[in-house]
mmCIF file of C-alpha atoms and ligand atoms in Angstrom:
data_model
loop_
_atom_site.group_PDB
_atom_site.id
_atom_site.type_symbol
_atom_site.label_atom_id
_atom_site.label_comp_id
_atom_site.label_asym_id
_atom_site.label_seq_id
_atom_site.Cartn_x
_atom_site.Cartn_y
_atom_site.Cartn_z
ATOM 1 C CA MET A 1439 87.852 85.014 50.690
ATOM 2 C CA LEU A 1440 88.651 81.364 50.921
ATOM 3 C CA ILE A 1441 86.893 79.269 53.496
ATOM 4 C CA ARG A 1442 88.336 75.903 54.265
ATOM 5 C CA GLN A 1443 86.950 73.040 56.336
ATOM 6 C CA LYS A 1444 88.996 72.681 59.489
ATOM 7 C CA LYS A 1445 90.431 69.648 61.166
ATOM 8 C CA THR A 1446 88.616 68.484 64.306
ATOM 9 C CA SER A 1447 91.775 68.859 66.356
ATOM 10 C CA GLU A 1448 92.288 72.465 65.395
ATOM 11 C CA VAL A 1449 90.737 74.307 68.275
ATOM 12 C CA ALA A 1450 89.814 71.506 70.638
ATOM 13 C CA SER A 1451 91.964 73.004 73.363
ATOM 14 C CA HIS A 1452 90.582 76.506 73.021
ATOM 15 C CA GLU A 1453 88.252 75.871 75.896
ATOM 16 C CA ILE A 1454 91.247 75.937 78.239
ATOM 17 C CA THR A 1455 91.381 79.553 79.196
ATOM 18 C CA PRO A 1456 94.180 80.576 81.487
ATOM 19 C CA GLU A 1457 93.833 84.147 80.287
ATOM 20 C CA HIS A 1458 90.345 84.345 81.751
ATOM 21 C CA VAL A 1459 91.948 84.112 85.142
ATOM 22 C CA TYR A 1460 94.164 87.018 84.213
ATOM 23 C CA LEU A 1461 91.238 89.002 82.880
ATOM 24 C CA ASN A 1462 88.969 88.280 85.795
ATOM 25 C CA ARG A 1463 91.694 89.187 88.223
ATOM 26 C CA ARG A 1464 91.928 92.563 86.614
ATOM 27 C CA THR A 1465 88.138 92.854 86.591
ATOM 28 C CA PHE A 1466 87.894 93.678 82.930
ATOM 29 C CA ILE A 1467 84.604 91.898 82.740
ATOM 30 C CA GLN A 1468 81.678 92.569 84.940
ATOM 31 C CA ALA A 1469 78.921 90.055 85.297
ATOM 32 C CA THR A 1470 76.249 92.235 83.791
ATOM 33 C CA GLY A 1471 75.851 95.103 81.425
ATOM 34 C CA LEU A 1472 78.476 97.051 79.622
ATOM 35 C CA ILE A 1473 81.821 98.340 80.571
ATOM 36 C CA ALA A 1474 82.145 101.798 79.177
ATOM 37 C CA GLY A 1475 85.312 103.742 79.583
ATOM 38 C CA SER A 1476 85.827 107.260 78.449
ATOM 39 C CA LEU A 1477 86.828 107.933 74.881
ATOM 40 C CA ALA A 1478 89.902 110.000 75.423
ATOM 41 C CA LEU A 1479 90.879 111.650 72.173
ATOM 42 C CA GLY A 1480 94.550 112.255 71.662
ATOM 43 C CA ALA A 1481 95.457 110.955 75.087
ATOM 44 C CA THR A 1482 99.220 110.676 75.063
ATOM 45 C CA ALA A 1483 99.713 111.609 78.665
ATOM 46 C CA GLY A 1484 100.938 108.169 79.760
ATOM 47 C CA GLN A 1485 104.372 106.577 79.697
ATOM 48 C CA ALA A 1486 106.332 106.309 76.462
ATOM 49 C CA ALA A 1487 105.598 103.054 74.678
ATOM 50 C CA VAL A 1488 108.506 100.644 74.952
ATOM 51 C CA MET A 1489 108.825 97.133 73.559
ATOM 52 C CA PRO A 1490 109.474 94.696 76.394
ATOM 53 C CA ALA A 1491 112.491 92.403 76.512
ATOM 54 C CA LYS A 1492 112.054 89.029 74.840
ATOM 55 C CA GLY A 1493 109.558 86.895 76.736
ATOM 56 C CA ALA A 1494 108.367 89.778 78.946
ATOM 57 C CA LYS A 1495 105.055 91.643 79.002
ATOM 58 C CA PHE A 1496 104.486 95.299 78.215
ATOM 59 C CA ALA A 1497 104.836 97.652 81.172
ATOM 60 C CA ASP A 1498 102.778 100.798 81.712
ATOM 61 C CA VAL A 1499 99.738 99.745 79.754
ATOM 62 C CA LYS A 1500 96.802 101.844 80.835
ATOM 63 C CA LYS A 1501 93.293 100.541 80.574
ATOM 64 C CA GLY A 1502 91.673 102.169 77.561
ATOM 65 C CA TYR A 1503 88.179 102.264 76.191
ATOM 66 C CA SER A 1504 86.333 98.973 75.891
ATOM 67 C CA LYS A 1505 82.640 98.287 75.547
ATOM 68 C CA LEU A 1506 81.769 94.688 76.128
ATOM 69 C CA GLY A 1507 78.423 92.963 76.209
ATOM 70 C CA GLU A 1508 77.510 90.048 78.439
ATOM 71 C CA LYS A 1509 78.520 87.501 75.825
ATOM 72 C CA ASP A 1510 81.861 89.122 75.158
ATOM 73 C CA THR A 1511 84.127 86.777 77.046
ATOM 74 C CA PRO A 1512 87.632 87.307 75.700
ATOM 75 C CA THR A 1513 88.661 84.592 73.292
ATOM 76 C CA THR A 1514 91.429 82.422 74.669
ATOM 77 C CA PHE A 1515 95.040 83.334 73.912
ATOM 78 C CA GLU A 1516 95.393 79.985 72.213
ATOM 79 C CA ALA A 1517 92.470 80.553 69.854
ATOM 80 C CA VAL A 1518 93.557 84.113 69.031
ATOM 81 C CA THR A 1519 97.036 82.872 68.151
ATOM 82 C CA THR A 1520 96.177 79.650 66.288
ATOM 83 C CA TYR A 1521 93.020 80.483 64.306
ATOM 84 C CA ASN A 1522 94.185 83.226 61.960
ATOM 85 C CA ASN A 1523 93.935 84.807 58.569
ATOM 86 C CA TYR A 1524 97.353 85.854 57.334
ATOM 87 C CA TYR A 1525 97.753 84.750 53.756
ATOM 88 C CA GLU A 1526 101.433 85.683 53.686
ATOM 89 C CA PHE A 1527 101.845 82.487 55.727
ATOM 90 C CA GLY A 1528 99.256 80.392 53.865
ATOM 91 C CA THR A 1529 95.498 80.347 53.419
ATOM 92 C CA GLY A 1530 94.499 77.859 56.126
ATOM 93 C CA LYS A 1531 93.474 79.055 59.575
ATOM 94 C CA ASP A 1532 96.277 77.058 61.159
ATOM 95 C CA ASP A 1533 98.922 77.983 58.570
ATOM 96 C CA PRO A 1534 99.962 81.332 60.098
ATOM 97 C CA ALA A 1535 100.743 79.808 63.510
ATOM 98 C CA GLN A 1536 102.541 76.896 61.877
ATOM 99 C CA ASN A 1537 104.528 78.926 59.344
ATOM 100 C CA ALA A 1538 105.335 82.192 61.137
ATOM 101 C CA GLY A 1539 108.377 80.714 62.935
ATOM 102 C CA PRO A 1540 111.012 82.037 60.484
ATOM 103 C CA PHE A 1541 109.498 85.539 60.544
ATOM 104 C CA LYS A 1542 111.655 87.984 62.525
ATOM 105 C CA PRO A 1543 109.624 91.090 63.398
ATOM 106 C CA LEU A 1544 112.542 92.933 64.994
ATOM 107 C CA PRO A 1545 114.476 94.946 63.950
ATOM 108 C CA TRP A 1546 111.706 96.804 62.124
ATOM 109 C CA THR A 1547 111.295 100.138 60.427
ATOM 110 C CA VAL A 1548 108.154 102.057 59.528
ATOM 111 C CA GLN A 1549 108.259 104.447 56.596
ATOM 112 C CA VAL A 1550 105.842 107.375 56.800
ATOM 113 C CA ASP A 1551 105.425 109.320 53.581
ATOM 114 C CA GLY A 1552 103.054 111.117 51.235
ATOM 115 C CA LEU A 1553 101.116 114.283 51.985
ATOM 116 C CA CYS A 1554 102.451 115.109 55.432
ATOM 117 C CA ASN A 1555 104.871 117.630 56.931
ATOM 118 C CA LYS A 1556 106.919 115.145 58.968
ATOM 119 C CA PRO A 1557 107.730 112.177 56.726
ATOM 120 C CA GLY A 1558 110.493 109.782 57.720
ATOM 121 C CA THR A 1559 111.695 106.241 58.170
ATOM 122 C CA LEU A 1560 111.751 105.331 61.821
ATOM 123 C CA GLY A 1561 113.164 102.427 63.772
ATOM 124 C CA PHE A 1562 110.442 100.662 65.714
ATOM 125 C CA ASP A 1563 111.358 102.072 69.133
ATOM 126 C CA ASP A 1564 111.422 105.613 67.734
ATOM 127 C CA PHE A 1565 108.096 105.030 66.043
ATOM 128 C CA LEU A 1566 106.491 103.929 69.316
ATOM 129 C CA LYS A 1567 108.235 106.205 71.792
ATOM 130 C CA PRO A 1568 105.980 109.306 71.792
ATOM 131 C CA HIS A 1569 102.838 107.229 72.249
ATOM 132 C CA ALA A 1570 101.115 105.751 75.270
ATOM 133 C CA LEU A 1571 100.174 102.094 75.374
ATOM 134 C CA GLU A 1572 96.562 101.242 76.047
ATOM 135 C CA GLU A 1573 94.661 98.044 76.444
ATOM 136 C CA ARG A 1574 91.532 97.904 74.294
ATOM 137 C CA ILE A 1575 89.330 94.836 74.465
ATOM 138 C CA TYR A 1576 87.465 94.773 71.166
ATOM 139 C CA ARG A 1577 85.197 92.434 69.292
ATOM 140 C CA MET A 1578 86.693 91.388 65.967
ATOM 141 C CA ARG A 1579 84.230 90.311 63.258
ATOM 142 C CA CYS A 1580 85.728 88.618 60.225
ATOM 143 C CA VAL A 1581 83.896 88.987 56.915
ATOM 144 C CA GLU A 1582 83.777 85.156 56.898
ATOM 145 C CA ALA A 1583 81.181 85.356 59.727
ATOM 146 C CA TRP A 1584 83.323 84.287 62.660
ATOM 147 C CA SER A 1585 84.313 86.544 65.527
ATOM 148 C CA MET A 1586 86.535 86.862 68.569
ATOM 149 C CA VAL A 1587 87.012 89.212 71.523
ATOM 150 C CA ILE A 1588 90.626 90.310 71.778
ATOM 151 C CA PRO A 1589 92.446 92.293 74.479
ATOM 152 C CA TRP A 1590 94.833 94.330 72.353
ATOM 153 C CA VAL A 1591 97.734 96.490 73.483
ATOM 154 C CA GLY A 1592 98.096 99.418 71.143
ATOM 155 C CA ILE A 1593 98.558 103.096 70.473
ATOM 156 C CA SER A 1594 95.979 105.584 69.251
ATOM 157 C CA LEU A 1595 96.005 105.905 65.463
ATOM 158 C CA ALA A 1596 94.614 109.443 65.823
ATOM 159 C CA ASP A 1597 97.781 110.345 67.761
ATOM 160 C CA VAL A 1598 99.976 108.833 65.063
ATOM 161 C CA VAL A 1599 98.142 110.811 62.375
ATOM 162 C CA LYS A 1600 98.518 114.027 64.352
ATOM 163 C CA ARG A 1601 102.235 113.466 64.931
ATOM 164 C CA PHE A 1602 103.120 113.248 61.228
ATOM 165 C CA GLU A 1603 101.028 116.329 60.361
ATOM 166 C CA PRO A 1604 98.970 115.423 57.305
ATOM 167 C CA GLN A 1605 98.516 118.242 54.824
ATOM 168 C CA GLY A 1606 95.096 119.563 53.823
ATOM 169 C CA SER A 1607 95.148 117.582 50.595
ATOM 170 C CA ALA A 1608 95.534 114.259 52.455
ATOM 171 C CA LYS A 1609 92.146 112.568 52.481
ATOM 172 C CA TYR A 1610 93.125 108.950 53.129
ATOM 173 C CA ILE A 1611 95.751 106.912 54.925
ATOM 174 C CA ARG A 1612 97.258 103.847 53.249
ATOM 175 C CA PHE A 1613 99.029 100.956 54.967
ATOM 176 C CA GLU A 1614 101.329 98.344 53.500
ATOM 177 C CA THR A 1615 102.421 94.981 54.895
ATOM 178 C CA VAL A 1616 106.064 93.915 54.706
ATOM 179 C CA VAL A 1617 107.201 91.782 51.763
ATOM 180 C CA ARG A 1618 109.683 89.124 52.874
ATOM 181 C CA PRO A 1619 109.189 85.998 50.795
ATOM 182 C CA ALA A 1620 112.222 84.385 52.417
ATOM 183 C CA GLU A 1621 110.412 84.486 55.768
ATOM 184 C CA MET A 1622 106.781 84.410 54.607
ATOM 185 C CA SER A 1623 106.057 81.208 52.755
ATOM 186 C CA GLY A 1624 102.752 82.385 51.255
ATOM 187 C CA GLN A 1625 104.518 85.279 49.551
ATOM 188 C CA ARG A 1626 106.578 82.811 47.546
ATOM 189 C CA SER A 1627 103.416 82.173 45.551
ATOM 190 C CA SER A 1628 102.008 84.879 43.319
ATOM 191 C CA HIS A 1629 98.684 83.032 43.076
ATOM 192 C CA ILE A 1630 97.423 83.794 46.582
ATOM 193 C CA LEU A 1631 97.225 87.592 46.713
ATOM 194 C CA PRO A 1632 99.165 90.396 45.049
ATOM 195 C CA TRP A 1633 101.845 91.461 47.527
ATOM 196 C CA PRO A 1634 102.160 93.683 49.441
ATOM 197 C CA TYR A 1635 98.814 93.472 51.224
ATOM 198 C CA VAL A 1636 97.395 97.000 51.212
ATOM 199 C CA GLU A 1637 94.624 98.601 53.255
ATOM 200 C CA GLY A 1638 93.412 102.105 53.886
ATOM 201 C CA LEU A 1639 91.032 104.340 55.786
ATOM 202 C CA ARG A 1640 89.533 107.724 55.194
ATOM 203 C CA LEU A 1641 91.504 110.170 57.307
ATOM 204 C CA ASP A 1642 88.529 110.928 59.564
ATOM 205 C CA GLU A 1643 88.059 107.192 60.162
ATOM 206 C CA ALA A 1644 91.731 106.943 61.106
ATOM 207 C CA GLN A 1645 91.200 109.796 63.565
ATOM 208 C CA ASN A 1646 88.283 108.093 65.288
ATOM 209 C CA PRO A 1647 89.282 107.269 68.874
ATOM 210 C CA LEU A 1648 88.456 103.576 68.428
ATOM 211 C CA ALA A 1649 91.151 103.060 65.763
ATOM 212 C CA ILE A 1650 94.456 101.763 67.083
ATOM 213 C CA LEU A 1651 97.731 100.370 65.892
ATOM 214 C CA ALA A 1652 98.163 97.217 67.964
ATOM 215 C CA VAL A 1653 101.576 96.013 69.087
ATOM 216 C CA GLY A 1654 100.434 93.301 71.475
ATOM 217 C CA LEU A 1655 97.608 91.197 72.836
ATOM 218 C CA TYR A 1656 97.053 89.698 76.281
ATOM 219 C CA GLY A 1657 99.761 92.067 77.507
ATOM 220 C CA GLN A 1658 102.559 90.632 75.376
ATOM 221 C CA PRO A 1659 104.034 91.569 71.982
ATOM 222 C CA LEU A 1660 102.134 90.325 68.935
ATOM 223 C CA LEU A 1661 103.187 86.975 67.548
ATOM 224 C CA GLY A 1662 103.995 86.726 63.844
ATOM 225 C CA GLN A 1663 100.632 85.179 63.033
ATOM 226 C CA ASN A 1664 98.771 88.160 64.524
ATOM 227 C CA GLY A 1665 100.750 90.762 62.587
ATOM 228 C CA ALA A 1666 103.923 91.425 64.589
ATOM 229 C CA PRO A 1667 105.249 93.892 65.349
ATOM 230 C CA ILE A 1668 102.424 96.338 64.488
ATOM 231 C CA ARG A 1669 99.009 96.026 62.834
ATOM 232 C CA LEU A 1670 95.843 98.026 62.369
ATOM 233 C CA VAL A 1671 92.714 97.392 64.480
ATOM 234 C CA VAL A 1672 89.444 99.085 63.464
ATOM 235 C CA PRO A 1673 86.792 97.159 65.390
ATOM 236 C CA TRP A 1674 83.710 98.461 63.563
ATOM 237 C CA LYS A 1675 84.979 97.096 60.242
ATOM 238 C CA TYR A 1676 85.424 93.575 58.955
ATOM 239 C CA GLY A 1677 88.693 92.012 60.039
ATOM 240 C CA PHE A 1678 90.353 92.213 56.630
ATOM 241 C CA LYS A 1679 90.782 95.962 57.152
ATOM 242 C CA GLY A 1680 93.207 95.109 59.981
ATOM 243 C CA VAL A 1681 96.370 95.027 57.897
ATOM 244 C CA LYS A 1682 99.246 93.243 59.616
ATOM 245 C CA SER A 1683 103.018 93.793 59.953
ATOM 246 C CA ILE A 1684 102.889 97.384 58.696
ATOM 247 C CA VAL A 1685 106.067 98.811 57.142
ATOM 248 C CA ARG A 1686 104.662 101.795 55.319
ATOM 249 C CA ILE A 1687 102.068 104.429 56.169
ATOM 250 C CA SER A 1688 101.213 106.967 53.466
ATOM 251 C CA PHE A 1689 98.984 110.027 53.510
ATOM 252 C CA VAL A 1690 97.265 110.185 50.121
ATOM 253 C CA GLU A 1691 94.613 112.092 48.228
ATOM 254 C CA GLU A 1692 92.928 109.150 46.475
ATOM 255 C CA GLU A 1693 91.067 106.244 48.054
ATOM 256 C CA PRO A 1694 93.681 103.459 48.368
ATOM 257 C CA LYS A 1695 93.142 100.289 46.353
ATOM 258 C CA ASN A 1696 92.872 97.776 49.145
ATOM 259 C CA THR A 1697 93.865 94.199 48.456
ATOM 260 C CA TRP A 1698 90.557 92.354 48.826
ATOM 261 C CA ARG A 1699 88.690 94.847 46.693
ATOM 262 C CA THR A 1700 91.387 94.521 44.043
ATOM 263 C CA MET A 1701 90.964 90.742 44.212
ATOM 264 C CA ASN A 1702 87.162 90.716 44.024
ATOM 265 C CA SER A 1703 85.330 94.023 43.899
ATOM 266 C CA ASP A 1704 81.926 92.280 43.714
ATOM 267 C CA GLU A 1705 82.449 90.887 47.188
ATOM 268 C CA TYR A 1706 84.729 93.314 49.018
ATOM 269 C CA GLY A 1707 84.858 97.078 49.138
ATOM 270 C CA PHE A 1708 86.812 99.880 50.688
ATOM 271 C CA TYR A 1709 84.584 100.700 53.659
ATOM 272 C CA ALA A 1710 83.791 97.156 54.831
ATOM 273 C CA ASN A 1711 81.813 98.347 57.830
ATOM 274 C CA VAL A 1712 80.198 95.476 59.728
ATOM 275 C CA ASN A 1713 76.550 95.462 58.665
ATOM 276 C CA PRO A 1714 74.200 92.572 59.493
ATOM 277 C CA LYS A 1715 71.670 93.830 56.952
ATOM 278 C CA VAL A 1716 73.929 93.459 53.926
ATOM 279 C CA ASP A 1717 74.814 89.877 53.138
ATOM 280 C CA HIS A 1718 77.994 88.813 51.492
ATOM 281 C CA PRO A 1719 77.066 87.559 48.018
ATOM 282 C CA ARG A 1720 77.856 84.011 49.193
ATOM 283 C CA TRP A 1721 76.686 83.952 52.834
ATOM 284 C CA THR A 1722 74.658 85.784 55.442
ATOM 285 C CA GLN A 1723 76.188 88.523 57.559
ATOM 286 C CA ALA A 1724 73.233 88.593 59.978
ATOM 287 C CA SER A 1725 74.951 86.317 62.485
ATOM 288 C CA GLU A 1726 78.395 85.071 63.439
ATOM 289 C CA ARG A 1727 80.148 82.162 65.120
ATOM 290 C CA ARG A 1728 82.127 83.162 68.182
ATOM 291 C CA ILE A 1729 85.365 81.210 68.050
ATOM 292 C CA GLY A 1730 86.158 79.345 71.235
ATOM 293 C CA ALA A 1731 82.648 79.769 72.640
ATOM 294 C CA GLY A 1732 82.051 76.013 72.552
ATOM 295 C CA GLY A 1733 81.262 73.548 69.842
ATOM 296 C CA GLY A 1734 84.820 72.787 68.680
ATOM 297 C CA LEU A 1735 85.575 72.191 65.016
ATOM 298 C CA GLY A 1736 87.362 75.484 64.657
ATOM 299 C CA GLY A 1737 84.210 77.335 65.557
ATOM 300 C CA LEU A 1738 82.315 75.811 62.664
ATOM 301 C CA ILE A 1739 79.633 74.588 65.035
ATOM 302 C CA SER A 1740 80.025 77.292 67.667
ATOM 303 C CA PRO A 1741 76.709 78.824 68.621
ATOM 304 C CA ARG A 1742 75.720 81.656 66.297
ATOM 305 C CA GLN A 1743 74.922 85.041 67.692
ATOM 306 C CA ALA A 1744 73.465 88.127 66.069
ATOM 307 C CA THR A 1745 75.932 90.418 64.332
ATOM 308 C CA LEU A 1746 75.640 94.018 65.483
ATOM 309 C CA MET A 1747 75.586 97.084 63.240
ATOM 310 C CA PHE A 1748 79.115 98.498 63.124
ATOM 311 C CA ASN A 1749 80.011 95.467 65.254
ATOM 312 C CA GLY A 1750 78.335 97.167 68.220
ATOM 313 C CA TYR A 1751 80.250 100.443 67.903
ATOM 314 C CA GLN A 1752 77.458 102.386 66.221
ATOM 315 C CA GLU A 1753 77.400 105.098 68.860
ATOM 316 C CA GLU A 1754 81.078 105.815 68.307
ATOM 317 C CA VAL A 1755 81.291 105.690 64.517
ATOM 318 C CA ALA A 1756 77.894 105.968 62.772
ATOM 319 C CA HIS A 1757 78.327 109.729 62.347
ATOM 320 C CA LEU A 1758 81.279 109.104 60.044
ATOM 321 C CA TYR A 1759 78.879 107.734 57.448
ATOM 322 C CA ASP A 1760 76.027 110.251 57.610
ATOM 323 C CA GLY A 1761 74.478 110.545 54.184
ATOM 324 C CA MET A 1762 76.188 107.428 52.816
ATOM 325 C CA ASN A 1763 74.232 104.503 51.437
ATOM 326 C CA LEU A 1764 75.297 101.831 53.889
ATOM 327 C CA SER A 1765 73.864 99.022 51.796
ATOM 328 C CA ARG A 1766 76.543 99.617 49.189
ATOM 329 C CA TYR A 1767 79.708 99.347 51.221
ATOM 330 C CA TYR A 1768 81.027 96.116 49.738
HETATM 331 N N1 MTE B 773 96.880 91.357 56.825
HETATM 332 C C1 MTE B 773 97.709 90.795 55.918
HETATM 333 N N2 MTE B 773 98.853 91.409 55.610
HETATM 334 N N3 MTE B 773 97.394 89.632 55.291
HETATM 335 C C2 MTE B 773 96.225 88.968 55.543
HETATM 336 O O1 MTE B 773 95.974 87.904 54.950
HETATM 337 N N4 MTE B 773 94.104 88.988 56.783
HETATM 338 C C3 MTE B 773 93.066 89.881 57.311
HETATM 339 C C4 MTE B 773 93.606 90.765 58.433
HETATM 340 N N5 MTE B 773 94.900 91.304 58.085
HETATM 341 C C5 MTE B 773 95.320 89.549 56.485
HETATM 342 C C6 MTE B 773 95.716 90.746 57.133
HETATM 343 C C7 MTE B 773 91.874 89.173 57.753
HETATM 344 S S1 MTE B 773 90.871 88.520 56.539
HETATM 345 C C8 MTE B 773 91.527 89.100 59.073
HETATM 346 S S2 MTE B 773 90.017 88.446 59.558
HETATM 347 C C9 MTE B 773 92.436 89.540 60.133
HETATM 348 O O2 MTE B 773 93.696 89.993 59.624
HETATM 349 C C10 MTE B 773 92.695 88.388 61.085
HETATM 350 O O3 MTE B 773 93.488 88.787 62.173
HETATM 351 P P1 MTE B 773 93.938 87.703 63.244
HETATM 352 O O4 MTE B 773 94.482 86.524 62.494
HETATM 353 O O5 MTE B 773 94.987 88.364 64.090
HETATM 354 O O6 MTE B 773 92.729 87.333 64.035
#
């Protein structure tokens, strides 16, 4: 993955944190210890998910599972929306925010196909409707050794899987990003990545209660740079698994060929579970820079903190990998 030196001005204002007021008001963060909610599997009891009107926030978002440590102050809205990886809009961290303007996430359709009993192509409202919106505040650890804490709004991926009824032969789920070169300047070059961006999970990973499809953050719909209108969030894996602006979901038998592994299989793999003990061939994965936690320079001189096994979600997901050699996940 490319790493570029950032301009000094890039995140200078990330220390201004109006969203902290919002978060503190809602007591998402307690001064000490962990916040542990209950992991409600298949919880669709809440209101139907509805996209808010332009400029409005989501209604009926229930507070879902989050597990935050003392250092896990949510990253400011500004940092989350201006320091991004979204190569469809360019390879610089500031490119997605600068270039996503022409991208129109709505109207949107999601095609669901492959080895399932209920395939179909659904308009975005129909896709969301049966699901309940939850807020999940998760750490996000990029493979480039920076991290954030993001309050997502999303729906349970396990519920989505269940709804489309995968057949017994379906072992994996594959996701594809939209291809719209007219709106996505990076896609006008074939030298950046092969388009569409593709990611996948083993079906049991997709059914883990931590996995969500996010449609918003900080209570409002995702901006283009964060993967509007819908993207994957799997917090125990490196950020590149979180495929953005999903238009196609397929149930498949074979392990999907995900984009970064196709680009460089010596450095990136399919599983990509966060693991501080296995270094990237070109840098250490033992620690990370928390963006917006002070230091400026786009986080380049932010204080480093230890990276946690499975990004701190070991209790929830380690069982998925029993018997696997975790040192060979790249
Ligand atoms: N999805 C697409 N389609 N294209 C991308 O370039 N970058 C990935 C992931 N999803 C990427 C993508 C990487 S490397 C990371 S770290 C996260 O998105 C970053 O998400 P964020 O910009 O919302 O923080």
